Short mmCIF file of C-alpha atoms and ligand atoms in Angstrom, two decimals:
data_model
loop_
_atom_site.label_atom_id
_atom_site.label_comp_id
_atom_site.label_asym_id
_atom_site.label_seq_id
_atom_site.Cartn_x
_atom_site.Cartn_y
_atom_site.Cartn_z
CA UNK M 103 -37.89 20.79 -5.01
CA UNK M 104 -36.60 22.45 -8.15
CA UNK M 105 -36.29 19.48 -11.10
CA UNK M 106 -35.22 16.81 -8.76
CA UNK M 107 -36.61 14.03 -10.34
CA UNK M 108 -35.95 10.24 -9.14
CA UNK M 109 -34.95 7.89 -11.75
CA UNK M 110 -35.19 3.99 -10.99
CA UNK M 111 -33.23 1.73 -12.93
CA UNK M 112 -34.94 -1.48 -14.52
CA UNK M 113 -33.42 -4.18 -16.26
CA UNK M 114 -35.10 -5.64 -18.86
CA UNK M 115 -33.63 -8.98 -20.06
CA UNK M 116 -34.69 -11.36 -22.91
CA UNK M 117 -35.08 -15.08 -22.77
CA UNK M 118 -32.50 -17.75 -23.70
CA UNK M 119 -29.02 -17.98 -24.23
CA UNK M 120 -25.56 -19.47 -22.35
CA UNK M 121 -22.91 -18.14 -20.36
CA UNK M 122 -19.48 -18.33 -21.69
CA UNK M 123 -16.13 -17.00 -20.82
CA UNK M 124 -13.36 -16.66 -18.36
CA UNK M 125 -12.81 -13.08 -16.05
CA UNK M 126 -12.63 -12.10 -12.36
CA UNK M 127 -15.36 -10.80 -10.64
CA UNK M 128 -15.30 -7.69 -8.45
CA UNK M 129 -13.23 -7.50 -5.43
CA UNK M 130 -14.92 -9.42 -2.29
CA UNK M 131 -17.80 -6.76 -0.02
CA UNK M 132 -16.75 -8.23 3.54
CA UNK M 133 -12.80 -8.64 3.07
CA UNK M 134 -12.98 -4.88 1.43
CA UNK M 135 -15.09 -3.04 4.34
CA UNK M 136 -12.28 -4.74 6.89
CA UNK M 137 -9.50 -3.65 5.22
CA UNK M 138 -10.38 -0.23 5.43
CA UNK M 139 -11.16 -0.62 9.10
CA UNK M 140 -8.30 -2.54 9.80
CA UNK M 141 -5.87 -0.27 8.00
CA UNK M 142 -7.49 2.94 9.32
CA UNK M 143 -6.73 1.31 12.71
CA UNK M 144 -3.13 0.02 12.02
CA UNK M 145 -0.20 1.65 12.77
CA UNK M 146 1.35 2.43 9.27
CA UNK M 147 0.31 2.75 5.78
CA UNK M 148 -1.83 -0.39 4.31
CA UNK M 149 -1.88 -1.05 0.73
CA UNK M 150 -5.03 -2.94 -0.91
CA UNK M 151 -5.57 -4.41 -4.30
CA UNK M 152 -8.32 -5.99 -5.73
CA UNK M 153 -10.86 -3.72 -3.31
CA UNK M 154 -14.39 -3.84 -4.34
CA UNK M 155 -15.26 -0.04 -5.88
CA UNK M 156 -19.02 -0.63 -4.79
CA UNK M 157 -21.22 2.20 -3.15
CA UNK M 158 -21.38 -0.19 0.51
CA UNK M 159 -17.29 -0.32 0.28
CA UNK M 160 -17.37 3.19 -1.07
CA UNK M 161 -19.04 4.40 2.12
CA UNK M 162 -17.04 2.53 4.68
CA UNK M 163 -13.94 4.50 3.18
CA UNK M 164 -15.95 8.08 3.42
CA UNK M 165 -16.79 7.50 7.26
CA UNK M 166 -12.99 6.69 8.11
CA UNK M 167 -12.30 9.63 5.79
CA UNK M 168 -15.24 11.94 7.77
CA UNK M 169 -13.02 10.69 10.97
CA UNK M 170 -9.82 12.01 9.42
CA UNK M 171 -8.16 9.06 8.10
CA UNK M 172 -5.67 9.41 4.44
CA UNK M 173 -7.21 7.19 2.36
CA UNK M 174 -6.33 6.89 -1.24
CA UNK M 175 -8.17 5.86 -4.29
CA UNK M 176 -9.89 3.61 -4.86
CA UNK M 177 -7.84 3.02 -8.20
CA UNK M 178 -8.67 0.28 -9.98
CA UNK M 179 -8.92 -1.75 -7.35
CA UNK M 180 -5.84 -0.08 -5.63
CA UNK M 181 -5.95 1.60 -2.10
CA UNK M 182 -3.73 3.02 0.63
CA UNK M 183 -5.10 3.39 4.01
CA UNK M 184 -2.60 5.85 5.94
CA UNK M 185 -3.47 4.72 9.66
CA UNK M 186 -4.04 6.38 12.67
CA UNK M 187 -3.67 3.51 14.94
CA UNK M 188 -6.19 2.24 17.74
CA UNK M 189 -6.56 5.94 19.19
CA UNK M 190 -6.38 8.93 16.55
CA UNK M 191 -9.66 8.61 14.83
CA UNK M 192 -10.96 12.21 15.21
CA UNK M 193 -14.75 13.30 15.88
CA UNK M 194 -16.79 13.36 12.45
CA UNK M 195 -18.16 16.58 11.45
CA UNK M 196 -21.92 15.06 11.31
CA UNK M 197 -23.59 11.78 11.15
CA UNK M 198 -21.85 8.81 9.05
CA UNK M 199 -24.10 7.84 6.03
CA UNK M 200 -23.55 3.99 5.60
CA UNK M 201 -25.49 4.27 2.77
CA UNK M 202 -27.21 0.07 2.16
CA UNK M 203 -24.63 -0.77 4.20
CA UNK M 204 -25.33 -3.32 6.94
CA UNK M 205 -21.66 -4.45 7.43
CA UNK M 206 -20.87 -0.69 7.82
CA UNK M 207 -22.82 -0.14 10.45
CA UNK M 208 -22.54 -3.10 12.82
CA UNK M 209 -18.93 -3.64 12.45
CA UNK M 210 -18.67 0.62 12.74
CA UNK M 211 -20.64 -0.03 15.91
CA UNK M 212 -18.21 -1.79 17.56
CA UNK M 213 -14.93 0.57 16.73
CA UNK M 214 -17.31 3.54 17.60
CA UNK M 215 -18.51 2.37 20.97
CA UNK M 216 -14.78 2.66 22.24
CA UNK M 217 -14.06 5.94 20.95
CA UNK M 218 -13.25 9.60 22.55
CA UNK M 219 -16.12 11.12 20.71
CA UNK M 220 -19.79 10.98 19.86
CA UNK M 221 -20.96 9.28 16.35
CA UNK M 222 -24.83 9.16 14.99
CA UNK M 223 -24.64 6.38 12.38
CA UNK M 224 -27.56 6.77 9.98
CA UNK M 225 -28.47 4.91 6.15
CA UNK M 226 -30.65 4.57 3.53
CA UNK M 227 -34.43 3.67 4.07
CA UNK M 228 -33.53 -0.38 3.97
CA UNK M 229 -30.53 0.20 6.05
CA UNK M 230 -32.32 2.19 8.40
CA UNK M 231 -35.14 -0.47 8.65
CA UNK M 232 -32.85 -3.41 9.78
CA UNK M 233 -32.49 -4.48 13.28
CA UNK M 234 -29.46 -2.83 15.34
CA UNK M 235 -30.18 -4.28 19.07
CA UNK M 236 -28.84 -7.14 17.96
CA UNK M 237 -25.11 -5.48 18.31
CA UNK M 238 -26.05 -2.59 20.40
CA UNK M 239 -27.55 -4.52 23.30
CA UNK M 240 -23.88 -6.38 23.70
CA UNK M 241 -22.07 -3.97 23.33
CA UNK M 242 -24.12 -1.86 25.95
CA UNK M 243 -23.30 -4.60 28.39
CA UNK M 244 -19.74 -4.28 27.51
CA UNK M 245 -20.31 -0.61 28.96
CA UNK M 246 -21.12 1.43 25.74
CA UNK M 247 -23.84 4.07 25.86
CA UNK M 248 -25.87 4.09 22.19
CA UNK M 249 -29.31 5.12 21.56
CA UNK M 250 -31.73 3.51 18.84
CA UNK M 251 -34.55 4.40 17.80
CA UNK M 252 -38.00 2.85 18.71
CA UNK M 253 -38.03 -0.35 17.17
CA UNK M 254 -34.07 -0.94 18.02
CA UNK M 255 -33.14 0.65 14.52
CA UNK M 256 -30.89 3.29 13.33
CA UNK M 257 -29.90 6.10 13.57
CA UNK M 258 -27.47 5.38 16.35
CA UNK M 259 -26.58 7.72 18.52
CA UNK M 260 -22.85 6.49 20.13
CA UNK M 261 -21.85 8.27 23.39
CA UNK M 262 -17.98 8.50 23.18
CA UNK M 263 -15.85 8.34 26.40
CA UNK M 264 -17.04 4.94 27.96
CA UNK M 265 -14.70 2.71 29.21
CA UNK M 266 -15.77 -0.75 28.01
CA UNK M 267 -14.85 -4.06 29.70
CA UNK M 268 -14.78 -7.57 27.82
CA UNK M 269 -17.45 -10.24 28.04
CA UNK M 270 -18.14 -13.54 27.55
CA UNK M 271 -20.85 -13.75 24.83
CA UNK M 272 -22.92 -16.59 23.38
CA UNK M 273 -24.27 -14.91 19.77
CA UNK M 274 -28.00 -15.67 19.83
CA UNK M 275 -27.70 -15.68 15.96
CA UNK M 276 -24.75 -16.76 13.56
CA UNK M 277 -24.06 -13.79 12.49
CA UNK M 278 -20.80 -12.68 11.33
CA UNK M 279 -21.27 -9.15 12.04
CA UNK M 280 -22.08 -8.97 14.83
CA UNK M 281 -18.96 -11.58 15.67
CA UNK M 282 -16.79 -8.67 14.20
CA UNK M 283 -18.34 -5.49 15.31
CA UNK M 284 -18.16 -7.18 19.00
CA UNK M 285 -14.38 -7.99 18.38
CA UNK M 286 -13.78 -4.31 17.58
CA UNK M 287 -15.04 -3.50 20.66
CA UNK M 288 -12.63 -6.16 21.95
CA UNK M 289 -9.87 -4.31 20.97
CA UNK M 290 -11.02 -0.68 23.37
CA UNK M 291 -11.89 -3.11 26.14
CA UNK M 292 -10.38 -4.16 29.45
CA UNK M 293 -9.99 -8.11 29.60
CA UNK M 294 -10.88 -10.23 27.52
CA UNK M 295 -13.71 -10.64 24.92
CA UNK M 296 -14.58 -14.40 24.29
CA UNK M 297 -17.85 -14.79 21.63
CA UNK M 298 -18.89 -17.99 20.66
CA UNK M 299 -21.42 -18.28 17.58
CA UNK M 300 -24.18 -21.04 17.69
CA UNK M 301 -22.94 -22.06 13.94
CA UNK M 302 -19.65 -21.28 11.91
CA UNK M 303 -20.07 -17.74 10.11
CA UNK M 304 -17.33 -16.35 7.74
CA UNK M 305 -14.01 -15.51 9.45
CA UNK M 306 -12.17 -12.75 7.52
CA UNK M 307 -12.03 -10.44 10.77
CA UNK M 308 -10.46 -13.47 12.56
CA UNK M 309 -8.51 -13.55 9.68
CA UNK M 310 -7.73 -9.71 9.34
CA UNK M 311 -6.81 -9.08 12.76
CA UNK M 312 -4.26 -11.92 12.39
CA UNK M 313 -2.48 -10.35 9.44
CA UNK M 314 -2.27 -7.20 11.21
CA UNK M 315 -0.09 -9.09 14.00
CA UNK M 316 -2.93 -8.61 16.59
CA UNK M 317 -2.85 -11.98 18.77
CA UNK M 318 -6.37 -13.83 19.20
CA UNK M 319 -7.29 -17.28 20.33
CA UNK M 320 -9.58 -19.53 18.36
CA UNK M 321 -10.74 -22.57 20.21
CA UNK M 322 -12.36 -24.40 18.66
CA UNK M 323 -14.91 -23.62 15.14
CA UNK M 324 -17.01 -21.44 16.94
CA UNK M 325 -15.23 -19.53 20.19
CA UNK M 326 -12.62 -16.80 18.93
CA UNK M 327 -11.06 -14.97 22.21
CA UNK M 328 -9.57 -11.35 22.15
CA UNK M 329 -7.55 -8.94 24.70
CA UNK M 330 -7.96 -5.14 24.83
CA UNK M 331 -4.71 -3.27 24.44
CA UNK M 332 -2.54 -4.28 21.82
CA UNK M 333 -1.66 -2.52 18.16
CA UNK M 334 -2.92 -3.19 14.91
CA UNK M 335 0.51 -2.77 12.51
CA UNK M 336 -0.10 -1.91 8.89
CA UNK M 337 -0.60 -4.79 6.35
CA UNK M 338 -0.54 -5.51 2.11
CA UNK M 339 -3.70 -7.21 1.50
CA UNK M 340 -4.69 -8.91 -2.05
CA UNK M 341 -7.88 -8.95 -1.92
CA UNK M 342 -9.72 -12.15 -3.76
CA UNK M 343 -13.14 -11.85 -6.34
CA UNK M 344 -16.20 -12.24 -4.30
CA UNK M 345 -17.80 -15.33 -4.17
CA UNK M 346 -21.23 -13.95 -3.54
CA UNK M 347 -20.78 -12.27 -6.58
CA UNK M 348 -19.61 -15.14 -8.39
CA UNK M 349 -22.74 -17.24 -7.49
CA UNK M 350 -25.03 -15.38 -9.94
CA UNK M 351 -22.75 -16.88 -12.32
CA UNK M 352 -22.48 -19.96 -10.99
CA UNK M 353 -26.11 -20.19 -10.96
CA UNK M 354 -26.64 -18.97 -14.86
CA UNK M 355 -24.26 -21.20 -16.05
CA UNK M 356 -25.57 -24.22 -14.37
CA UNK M 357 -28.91 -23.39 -15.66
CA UNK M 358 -28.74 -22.32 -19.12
CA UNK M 359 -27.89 -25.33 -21.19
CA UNK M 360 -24.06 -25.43 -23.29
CA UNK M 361 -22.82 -22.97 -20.83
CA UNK M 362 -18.90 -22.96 -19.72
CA UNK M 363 -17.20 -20.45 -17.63
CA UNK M 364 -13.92 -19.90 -15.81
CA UNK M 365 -13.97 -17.48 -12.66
CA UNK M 366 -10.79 -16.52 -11.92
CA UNK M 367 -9.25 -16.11 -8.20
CA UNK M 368 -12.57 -16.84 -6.46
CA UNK M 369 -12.25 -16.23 -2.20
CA UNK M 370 -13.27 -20.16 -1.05
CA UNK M 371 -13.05 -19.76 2.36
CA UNK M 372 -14.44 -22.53 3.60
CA UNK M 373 -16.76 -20.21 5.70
CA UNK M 374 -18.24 -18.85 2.27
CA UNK M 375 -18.49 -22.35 0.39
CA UNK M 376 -22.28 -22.96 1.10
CA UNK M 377 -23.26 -22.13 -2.43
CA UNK M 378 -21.01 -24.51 -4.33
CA UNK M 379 -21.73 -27.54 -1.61
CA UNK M 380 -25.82 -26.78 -2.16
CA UNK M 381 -25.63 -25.96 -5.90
CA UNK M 382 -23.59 -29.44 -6.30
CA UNK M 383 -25.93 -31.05 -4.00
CA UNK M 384 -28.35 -30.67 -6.40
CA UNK M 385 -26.25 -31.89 -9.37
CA UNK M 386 -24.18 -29.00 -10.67
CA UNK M 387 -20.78 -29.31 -12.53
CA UNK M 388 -18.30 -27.32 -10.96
CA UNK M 389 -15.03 -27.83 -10.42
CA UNK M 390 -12.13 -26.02 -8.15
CA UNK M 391 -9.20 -25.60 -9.63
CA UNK M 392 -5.73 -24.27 -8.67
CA UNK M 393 -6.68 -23.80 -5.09
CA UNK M 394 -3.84 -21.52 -3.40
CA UNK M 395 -3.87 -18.88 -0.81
CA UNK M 396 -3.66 -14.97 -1.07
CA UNK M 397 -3.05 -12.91 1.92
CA UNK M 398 -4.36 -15.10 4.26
CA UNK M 399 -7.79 -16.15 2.16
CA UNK M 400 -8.09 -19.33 0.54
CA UNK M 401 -8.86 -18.76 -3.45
CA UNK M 402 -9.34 -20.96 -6.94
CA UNK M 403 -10.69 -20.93 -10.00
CA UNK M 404 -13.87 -21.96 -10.57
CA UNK M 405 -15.02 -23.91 -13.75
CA UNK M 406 -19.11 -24.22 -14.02
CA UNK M 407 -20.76 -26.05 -16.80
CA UNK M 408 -23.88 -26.53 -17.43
CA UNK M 409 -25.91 -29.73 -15.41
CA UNK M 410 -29.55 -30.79 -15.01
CA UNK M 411 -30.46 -30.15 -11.22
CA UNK M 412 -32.82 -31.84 -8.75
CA UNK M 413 -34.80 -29.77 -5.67
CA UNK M 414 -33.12 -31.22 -2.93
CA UNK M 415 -33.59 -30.37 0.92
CA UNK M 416 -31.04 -27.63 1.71
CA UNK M 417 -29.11 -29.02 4.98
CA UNK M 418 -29.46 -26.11 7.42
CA UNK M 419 -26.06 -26.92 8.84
CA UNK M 420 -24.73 -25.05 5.48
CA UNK M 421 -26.75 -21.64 5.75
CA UNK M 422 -24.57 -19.51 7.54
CA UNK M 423 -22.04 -20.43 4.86
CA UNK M 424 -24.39 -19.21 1.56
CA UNK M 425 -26.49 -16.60 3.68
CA UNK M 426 -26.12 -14.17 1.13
CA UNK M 427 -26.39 -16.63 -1.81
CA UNK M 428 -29.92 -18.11 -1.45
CA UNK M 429 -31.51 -15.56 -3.78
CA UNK M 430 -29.48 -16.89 -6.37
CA UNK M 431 -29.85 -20.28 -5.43
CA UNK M 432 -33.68 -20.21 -5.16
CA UNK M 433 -33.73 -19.18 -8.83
CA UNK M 434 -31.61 -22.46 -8.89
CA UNK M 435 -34.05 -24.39 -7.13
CA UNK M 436 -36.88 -23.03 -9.75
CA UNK M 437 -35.16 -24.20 -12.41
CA UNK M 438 -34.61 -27.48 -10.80
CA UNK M 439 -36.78 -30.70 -11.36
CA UNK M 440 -38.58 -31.46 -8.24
CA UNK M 441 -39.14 -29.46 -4.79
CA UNK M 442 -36.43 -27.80 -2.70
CA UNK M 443 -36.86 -26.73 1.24
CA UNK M 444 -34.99 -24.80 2.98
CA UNK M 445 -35.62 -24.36 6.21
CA UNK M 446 -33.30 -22.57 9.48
CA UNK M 447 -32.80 -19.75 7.60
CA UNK M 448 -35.07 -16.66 9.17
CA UNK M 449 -32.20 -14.24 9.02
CA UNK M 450 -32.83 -14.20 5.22
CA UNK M 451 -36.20 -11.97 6.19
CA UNK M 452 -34.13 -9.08 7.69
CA UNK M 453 -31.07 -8.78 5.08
CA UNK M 454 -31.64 -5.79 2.46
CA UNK M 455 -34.73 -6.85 1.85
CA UNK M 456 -36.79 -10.02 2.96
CA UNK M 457 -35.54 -11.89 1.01
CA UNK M 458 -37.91 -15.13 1.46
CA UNK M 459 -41.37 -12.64 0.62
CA UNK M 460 -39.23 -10.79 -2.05
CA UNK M 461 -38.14 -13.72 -3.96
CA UNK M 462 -41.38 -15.95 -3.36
CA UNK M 463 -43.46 -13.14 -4.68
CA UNK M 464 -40.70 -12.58 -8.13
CA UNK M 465 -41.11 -16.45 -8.53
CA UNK M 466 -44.61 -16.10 -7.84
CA UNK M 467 -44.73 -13.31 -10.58
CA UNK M 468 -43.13 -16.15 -13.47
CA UNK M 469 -45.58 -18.74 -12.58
CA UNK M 470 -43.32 -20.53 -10.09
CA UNK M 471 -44.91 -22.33 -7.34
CA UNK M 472 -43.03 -20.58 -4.23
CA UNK M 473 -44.41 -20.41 -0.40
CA UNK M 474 -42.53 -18.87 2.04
CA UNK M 475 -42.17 -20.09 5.61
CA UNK M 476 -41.54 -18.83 9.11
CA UNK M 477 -37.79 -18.99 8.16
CA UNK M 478 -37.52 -20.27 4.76
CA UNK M 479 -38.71 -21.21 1.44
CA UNK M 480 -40.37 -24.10 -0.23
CA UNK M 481 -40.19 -24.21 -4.16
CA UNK M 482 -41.79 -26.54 -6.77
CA UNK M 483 -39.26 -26.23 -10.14
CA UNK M 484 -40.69 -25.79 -13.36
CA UNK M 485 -41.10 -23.68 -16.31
CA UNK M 486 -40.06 -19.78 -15.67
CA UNK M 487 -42.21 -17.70 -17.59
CA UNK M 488 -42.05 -13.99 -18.59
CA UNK M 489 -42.79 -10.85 -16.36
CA UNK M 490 -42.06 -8.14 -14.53
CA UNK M 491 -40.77 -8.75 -10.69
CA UNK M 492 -39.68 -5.91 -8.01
CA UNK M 493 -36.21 -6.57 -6.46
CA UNK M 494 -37.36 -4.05 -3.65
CA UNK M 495 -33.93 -2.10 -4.11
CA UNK M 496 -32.41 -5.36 -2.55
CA UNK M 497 -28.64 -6.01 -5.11
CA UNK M 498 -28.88 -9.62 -4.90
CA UNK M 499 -32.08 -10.30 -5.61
CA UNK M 500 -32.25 -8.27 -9.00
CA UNK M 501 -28.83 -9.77 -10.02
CA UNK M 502 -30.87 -13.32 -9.19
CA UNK M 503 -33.57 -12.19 -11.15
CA UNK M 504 -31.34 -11.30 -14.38
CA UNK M 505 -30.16 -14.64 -14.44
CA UNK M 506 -33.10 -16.25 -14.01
CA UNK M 507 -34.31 -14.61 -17.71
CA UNK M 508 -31.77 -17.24 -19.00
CA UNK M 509 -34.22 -20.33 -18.49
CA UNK M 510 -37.66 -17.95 -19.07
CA UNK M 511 -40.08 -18.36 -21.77
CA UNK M 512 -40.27 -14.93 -22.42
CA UNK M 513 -38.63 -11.64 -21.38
CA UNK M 514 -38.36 -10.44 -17.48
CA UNK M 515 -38.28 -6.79 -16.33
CA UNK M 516 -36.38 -6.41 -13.02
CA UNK M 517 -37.90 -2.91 -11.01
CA UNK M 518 -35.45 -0.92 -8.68
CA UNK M 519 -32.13 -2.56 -9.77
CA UNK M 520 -29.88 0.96 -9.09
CA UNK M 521 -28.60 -0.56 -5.78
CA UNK M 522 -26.47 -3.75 -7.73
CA UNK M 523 -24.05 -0.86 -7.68
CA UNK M 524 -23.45 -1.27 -4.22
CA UNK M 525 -21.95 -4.66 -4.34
CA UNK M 526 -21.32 -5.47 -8.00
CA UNK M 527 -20.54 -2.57 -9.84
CA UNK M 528 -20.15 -3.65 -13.96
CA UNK M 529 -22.56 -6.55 -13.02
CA UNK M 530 -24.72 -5.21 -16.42
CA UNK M 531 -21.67 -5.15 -18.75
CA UNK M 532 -20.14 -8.36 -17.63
CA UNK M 533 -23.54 -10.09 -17.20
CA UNK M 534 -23.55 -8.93 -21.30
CA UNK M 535 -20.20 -10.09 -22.32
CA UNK M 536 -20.86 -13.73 -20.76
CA UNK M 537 -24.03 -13.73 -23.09
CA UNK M 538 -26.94 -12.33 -20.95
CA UNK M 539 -29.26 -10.52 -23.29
CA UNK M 540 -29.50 -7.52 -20.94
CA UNK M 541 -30.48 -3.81 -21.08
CA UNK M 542 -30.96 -1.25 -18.75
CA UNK M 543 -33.51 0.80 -18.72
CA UNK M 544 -33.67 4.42 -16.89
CA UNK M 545 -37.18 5.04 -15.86
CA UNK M 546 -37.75 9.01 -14.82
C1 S3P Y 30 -21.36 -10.09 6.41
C2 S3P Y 30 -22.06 -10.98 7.16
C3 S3P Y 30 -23.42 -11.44 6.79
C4 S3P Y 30 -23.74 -11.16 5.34
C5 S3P Y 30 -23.33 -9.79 4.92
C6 S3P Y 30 -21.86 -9.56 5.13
C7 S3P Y 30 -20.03 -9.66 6.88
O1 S3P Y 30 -24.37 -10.78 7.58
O2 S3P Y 30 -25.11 -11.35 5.09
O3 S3P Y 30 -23.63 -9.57 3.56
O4 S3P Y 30 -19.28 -9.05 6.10
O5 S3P Y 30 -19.71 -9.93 8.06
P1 S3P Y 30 -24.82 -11.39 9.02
O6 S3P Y 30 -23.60 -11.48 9.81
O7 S3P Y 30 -25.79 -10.41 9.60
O8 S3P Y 30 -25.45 -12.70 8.68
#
């Protein structure tokens, strides 16, 4: 094909050093993708700041725009959704590429299933590779007509012009998108749509559709009730620095000895918080400062020093609330004295990558004794060496990776790193400027 040639991105980072500093991390992923959906739905014209200018976020605003919603920017963080309310989305002009994007495409699920139109939802080979029956199998009981393919994967094909009716829904997994995309769906349906979740999982839709004056009922932690038929009305959102994000730094700076770092305006929803309760389980030094809330979301400052850990046994009851943070927090564990187990946490094995063979086998790689389990992890702390490791195209995990260079004996070379962009965007500059000795390296 001509001179298309693929480049991969590798980081290559050196051993040693601290982390020092005080900044604001990138916009949070989850608030971000709902605030264009929620806006795009609204009646009125939403305006955004601090949205997260990441390739995931990034496609969630080209679908809405493929469906003819005014959105504009992103502009340094600033963007104004002109809504069409619950009904004027119009029929894209082909499939909607959601990119890495699992958020995209379950929560798009949902807000498709009760459209006029047909959709085919498609994404990248990991996205594409992830299980969909999870949301589509609901939300064909709730009368929607989508096809998968095969093995319950996308594409999705989404038959417009169904009428859906509510039900009452016991989530076989904690999963907070499907909670959403189902709640969407809620809003097209006839009666009521009452999910209950077998564990806590972040609440930002609950959240959302609260700030956008649409009335919903929230029994107790885990049942959240909603009515077809009602309006979304435009909001101002301020959207808080993502704490997923921040954990990587959290992480290196509880690691790497004489570190000290302030993140600013942190989201600490107490949905989100499993990272900082685990990490200080295990003996880390930080401390929450200035806690206040902005548009809805709870946020602080973070201050993380360094602090000796210990392995400890990672109480499952807190895994929905750091189920995107364990990457980071197994390179925590490795640095650790003693063993950590985690256990209750198979969902890890079907995020961008699986994330309990990718990381074991990374660990593995720097002389780490690592073994994954059915659904989780066991890992023996000790001395990181040197090496190369494959993040598999999975953000997280080569972000986890960089840090971990800050306790190795020798340098580490992190394959297939382009796709950081999709969440942290920057995360190489930053990662610099707090004192990781980091290049990147373009590999034709
Ligand atoms: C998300 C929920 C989580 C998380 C993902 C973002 C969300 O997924 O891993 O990064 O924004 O609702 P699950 O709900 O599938 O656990």
């Amino acid at each position: 094909m001509g001179n298309f040639q693929m480049t991969e991105l590798n980081f290559l980072v050196a051993p040693g050093g601290a982390l020092h500093g005080q900044w604001r991390v990138p916009g949070d992923k989850s608030i971000s993708h709902r605030a264009i959906m929620f806006g795009a739905l609204a009646e009125g014209i939403t305006t955004i700041t601090g949205f997260l200018d990441g390739e995931d976020c990034l496609a969630t605003i080209n679908a809405f725009r493929a469906m003819g919603v005014v959105i504009g920017g992103p502009d340094q963080g600033r963007v104004t959704v002109h809504g069409v309310g619950l009904h004027g989305l119009q029929a894209p002009a082909g499939p909607l590429d959601l990119g890495n994007s699992g958020t995209s495409m379950r929560l798009m699920s949902g807000i498709l299933a009760g459209q006029a139109f047909d959709c085919v939802l498609t994404g990248d080979a990991s996205l594409t590779g992830r299980p969909m029956r999870r949301i589509t199998e609901p939300l064909t009981r709730m009368g929607a007509r989508i096809t998968t393919g095969e093995r319950g994967t996308a594409p999705l094909q989404i038959h417009g012009g169904q009428r859906l009716n509510g039900i009452d829904y016991p989530l076989p997994v904690a999963s907070a998108q499907l909670k959403s995309g189902l709640l969407l769906a809620g809003l097209y349906a006839e009666g009521m749509t009452r999910i209950t979740e077998p564990a806590p999982t972040r609440d930002h839709t609950e959240r959302m559709l609260e700030g956008f004056g649409y009335p919903l009922q929230r029994d107790d932690e885990r049942t959240v009730t909603i009515s077809g038929g009602g309006r979304l009305t435009a909001a101002t959102l301020d959207i808080p620095a993502d704490l997923s994000s921040a954990a990587f730094f959290l992480v290196g700076a509880s690691i790497a000895p004489g570190s000290d770092l302030l993140l600013e305006h942190v989201g600490v929803n107490p949905t989100r918080t499993g990272v900082i309760d685990i990490l200080r389980l295990m003996g880390a030094n930080i401390e929450i400062r200035n806690p206040r809330l902005a548009g809805g979301e709870p946020v602080a400052d973070l201050r993380v020093r360094y602090a000796p850990l210990h392995g400890i046994r990672i109480p499952e009851a807190l895994v929905p609330l750091a189920i995107d943070e364990f990457p980071a927090l197994f390179i925590a564990a490795a640095c650790a004295k003693g063993v950590t187990v985690l256990t209750g946490a198979a969902e890890l094995r079907v995020k961008e990558s699986d994330r309990i063979q990718v990381m074991a086998d990374g660990l593995n790689a720097l002389q780490i004794a690592a073994g994954g389990t059915a659904d989780g992890i066991v890992i023996q702390g000790g001395t990181l060496a040197g090496g190369a490791v494959n993040s598999h195209g999975d953000h997280r995990i080569a972000m986890s990776f960089a840090m971990a260079a800050l306790r190795a004996s020798g340098p580490i070379r992190i394959h297939d790193c382009a796709n950081v962009n999709t969440s942290f965007p920057g995360f190489a500059d930053l990662a610099r400027s707090a004192g990781l000795q980091l290049q990147q390296e373009a590999v034709a």
